[in-house]
XYZ file of C-alpha atoms in Angstrom:
262
model
C 40.022 -16.253 1.064
C 41.123 -19.905 1.119
C 39.740 -23.090 2.593
C 41.488 -25.100 5.319
C 43.596 -27.058 2.815
C 44.879 -23.731 1.377
C 44.163 -24.859 -2.161
C 40.563 -24.130 -3.204
C 38.943 -20.692 -2.838
C 36.102 -20.618 -0.295
C 32.867 -19.748 -2.135
C 31.138 -16.755 -0.544
C 33.959 -16.342 1.982
C 34.100 -12.574 1.783
C 30.356 -12.340 2.103
C 30.378 -14.505 5.227
C 33.154 -12.423 6.765
C 31.079 -9.275 6.162
C 28.142 -10.989 7.816
C 30.192 -11.924 10.881
C 31.630 -8.409 11.110
C 28.154 -6.861 10.977
C 26.870 -9.244 13.638
C 29.717 -8.337 15.977
C 29.224 -4.608 15.339
C 25.564 -5.135 16.147
C 26.470 -6.458 19.602
C 26.729 -10.215 19.138
C 29.524 -11.908 21.129
C 32.754 -12.472 19.229
C 33.435 -15.650 21.198
C 30.146 -17.218 20.141
C 30.730 -16.255 16.492
C 34.363 -17.443 16.444
C 33.506 -20.793 18.019
C 34.099 -23.515 15.449
C 35.300 -21.121 12.706
C 38.560 -21.877 10.873
C 41.468 -19.620 11.751
C 41.397 -18.096 8.258
C 37.862 -16.788 8.924
C 38.719 -15.532 12.395
C 41.744 -13.594 11.187
C 39.731 -12.164 8.300
C 36.978 -10.969 10.634
C 39.471 -9.430 13.084
C 41.197 -7.618 10.254
C 37.909 -6.208 8.998
C 36.941 -5.036 12.477
C 40.032 -2.847 12.810
C 40.010 -1.492 9.250
C 39.038 2.206 9.098
C 36.039 2.864 6.837
C 36.753 4.552 3.523
C 35.336 8.013 2.786
C 32.280 6.699 0.969
C 31.483 4.332 3.814
C 31.896 7.144 6.357
C 29.437 9.274 4.437
C 26.914 6.429 4.221
C 27.260 5.700 7.925
C 26.591 9.320 8.774
C 23.378 9.187 6.738
C 22.088 6.044 8.471
C 20.172 6.492 11.754
C 22.222 5.308 14.718
C 19.909 2.368 15.503
C 20.499 0.941 12.014
C 24.291 1.350 11.781
C 26.169 -1.895 11.459
C 23.216 -3.789 10.023
C 23.382 -5.441 6.619
C 20.831 -4.837 3.883
C 18.659 -7.865 4.674
C 18.436 -6.936 8.344
C 17.562 -3.358 7.411
C 14.756 -4.613 5.162
C 13.455 -6.843 7.918
C 13.478 -4.052 10.486
C 11.730 -1.653 8.096
C 9.048 -4.254 7.417
C 8.618 -4.857 11.153
C 8.325 -1.117 11.781
C 5.651 -0.800 9.083
C 3.763 -3.767 10.512
C 3.901 -2.206 13.974
C 2.334 0.995 12.625
C -0.429 -1.009 10.963
C -1.119 -2.925 14.181
C -1.265 0.321 16.173
C -3.755 1.753 13.700
C -5.876 -1.389 13.901
C -5.984 -1.056 17.699
C -7.074 2.569 17.381
C -9.842 1.523 14.996
C -10.902 -1.397 17.184
C -10.100 -3.936 14.467
C -9.377 -7.424 15.815
C -7.567 -10.391 14.342
C -10.866 -12.277 14.373
C -12.065 -10.488 11.258
C -8.663 -9.769 9.752
C -7.924 -13.437 9.120
C -7.065 -13.455 5.415
C -8.453 -16.961 5.022
C -11.805 -16.137 6.557
C -12.529 -12.396 6.508
C -15.887 -11.399 7.934
C -16.715 -8.534 5.612
C -19.691 -7.536 7.742
C -17.289 -6.556 10.533
C -14.922 -4.445 8.445
C -15.000 -0.751 9.263
C -14.899 1.959 6.564
C -11.401 2.976 7.663
C -10.026 -0.516 7.244
C -11.696 -1.025 3.873
C -10.054 2.173 2.603
C -6.636 1.070 3.864
C -6.997 -2.319 2.182
C -8.203 -0.611 -0.976
C -5.034 1.508 -0.986
C -2.901 -1.602 -0.589
C -4.555 -3.312 -3.545
C -4.530 -0.359 -5.944
C -1.222 1.248 -4.894
C 0.362 0.881 -8.365
C -2.549 2.860 -9.824
C -3.054 5.587 -7.238
C -2.716 9.230 -8.259
C -1.817 10.068 -4.641
C 0.587 8.499 -2.125
C -0.741 5.554 -0.162
C 0.280 7.262 3.094
C -2.443 9.880 2.496
C -5.166 7.377 3.415
C -3.397 5.418 6.150
C -5.526 7.058 8.852
C -8.626 5.607 7.200
C -9.696 8.861 5.516
C -9.137 10.535 2.164
C -6.392 12.815 3.544
C -8.809 13.987 6.244
C -11.508 14.997 3.751
C -13.965 12.128 4.208
C -14.364 8.425 4.894
C -15.899 5.635 2.890
C -19.599 5.146 3.591
C -20.936 1.658 4.294
C -24.661 0.924 4.497
C -26.080 -2.574 4.887
C -22.762 -4.115 3.879
C -22.404 -1.966 0.739
C -19.938 0.752 -0.182
C -21.983 3.780 -1.257
C -20.665 5.963 -4.108
C -22.347 8.783 -6.022
C -21.935 10.596 -9.316
C -23.482 13.451 -11.281
C -23.668 13.359 -15.074
C -25.244 14.974 -18.101
C -27.357 11.896 -18.912
C -27.853 8.266 -17.962
C -25.413 6.932 -20.554
C -22.668 9.252 -19.358
C -23.445 8.267 -15.775
C -21.919 4.844 -16.436
C -19.846 5.745 -19.547
C -22.018 3.397 -21.599
C -20.790 0.537 -19.427
C -17.450 0.486 -21.237
C -14.524 -1.390 -19.734
C -11.471 0.593 -18.542
C -8.109 -0.653 -17.353
C -6.606 0.496 -14.056
C -3.970 2.464 -15.943
C -6.606 4.226 -18.029
C -8.568 5.098 -14.918
C -5.483 6.464 -13.187
C -4.525 8.503 -16.249
C -7.997 9.987 -16.394
C -7.789 11.169 -12.777
C -4.454 12.929 -13.262
C -5.517 15.719 -15.595
C -8.301 18.259 -15.879
C -11.224 16.931 -17.851
C -10.130 13.385 -17.162
C -13.691 12.389 -16.395
C -14.306 12.389 -20.150
C -11.907 9.498 -20.627
C -13.927 6.611 -22.084
C -14.735 3.892 -19.587
C -13.418 5.648 -16.471
C -16.316 6.469 -14.158
C -15.428 9.041 -11.495
C -17.499 8.681 -8.333
C -17.257 10.150 -4.851
C -17.436 8.460 -1.457
C -18.189 11.814 0.210
C -21.927 11.249 -0.061
C -23.178 13.897 2.368
C -21.080 16.761 1.019
C -21.254 15.827 -2.658
C -24.992 15.931 -3.213
C -25.906 19.201 -4.856
C -22.317 20.192 -5.569
C -22.798 19.809 -9.301
C -26.255 21.257 -9.854
C -25.554 21.865 -13.531
C -25.744 18.126 -14.160
C -29.350 16.908 -14.315
C -28.687 13.245 -13.509
C -27.585 11.903 -10.156
C -26.646 8.258 -9.708
C -25.945 6.101 -6.686
C -23.823 2.960 -6.728
C -23.867 0.314 -3.999
C -21.106 -2.285 -4.078
C -20.865 -5.097 -1.481
C -17.662 -4.745 0.551
C -16.300 -8.111 -0.610
C -16.986 -7.304 -4.268
C -15.470 -3.858 -3.780
C -12.173 -5.247 -2.465
C -12.105 -8.089 -5.011
C -12.589 -5.549 -7.807
C -9.743 -3.477 -6.367
C -7.456 -6.520 -6.556
C -8.404 -6.860 -10.232
C -7.662 -3.189 -10.973
C -11.330 -2.351 -11.584
C -11.592 0.073 -8.636
C -8.912 2.624 -7.728
C -8.450 5.722 -5.578
C -8.483 8.995 -7.499
C -8.540 12.643 -6.417
C -8.268 12.723 -2.616
C -9.799 16.197 -2.324
C -13.037 14.810 -3.747
C -12.839 11.453 -1.919
C -12.826 10.058 -5.415
C -13.144 6.387 -6.325
C -12.702 5.658 -10.040
C -14.456 2.528 -11.288
C -14.611 0.853 -14.654
C -17.747 1.470 -16.722
C -18.815 -2.178 -16.671
C -18.608 -2.132 -12.860
C -20.623 1.098 -12.751
C -23.322 -0.461 -14.924
C -23.571 -3.550 -12.731
C -23.798 -1.727 -9.396
C -25.859 1.329 -10.327
C -28.804 1.168 -7.917
C -30.541 4.520 -8.179
C -30.941 7.292 -10.742
C -32.461 10.671 -9.958
C -33.129 13.018 -12.839
C -34.010 16.620 -12.208
C -36.973 18.029 -14.084
C -35.982 20.216 -17.021
C -36.750 23.860 -16.546
């Protein structure tokens, strides 16, 4: 493609022609696009419009939903992002969440519902989740349970053989280590990774063989801040599991119940 003086190549010319072609295929008026364009561009666009697609292009077009055909990659990305945002907004309406307490600059953590906290948690720890983020997008652990909030605190519980094991001696664990420990049987023995459950009502008494029961209460703001830092992640969905680092467990352990030895 050449410039008007027919001497220097026009930088990005082919790319612009593709853009104009896509805009016309997407329904934009040819007259408005051609207005002010040099004849070399106009002829290039017209030629592209009448060219039959090659076999590879035909196959790709057949795989693209009809509403997206003719759109370039950037437009497709934008539309996908808009569709995702629309789903999030619909979910917020269902949960009764308003923009007043979703303002990122001034979040009122006292107004956040358990469902929204779980969704935000999934967003923050997505790189370290052992399950797909979509599994908690309805505000539950794949329908098993919800987070429990009491007096502005996330409530988590855990059974263990002794008090030291309850918090894994307060050892630090990285997000990757915590995720790895939740992916295999016996992972709870991984040093520093403390496996807790948010399913408070159904979890109590499930592990009677462990004599020590601990309860952790983490303020909602701290909980989400820790998630951003990779210190809190989502684990096994079937157990409504939240894996926390040992140092976090030590700081927020609020109650220990030890069964009498028989």
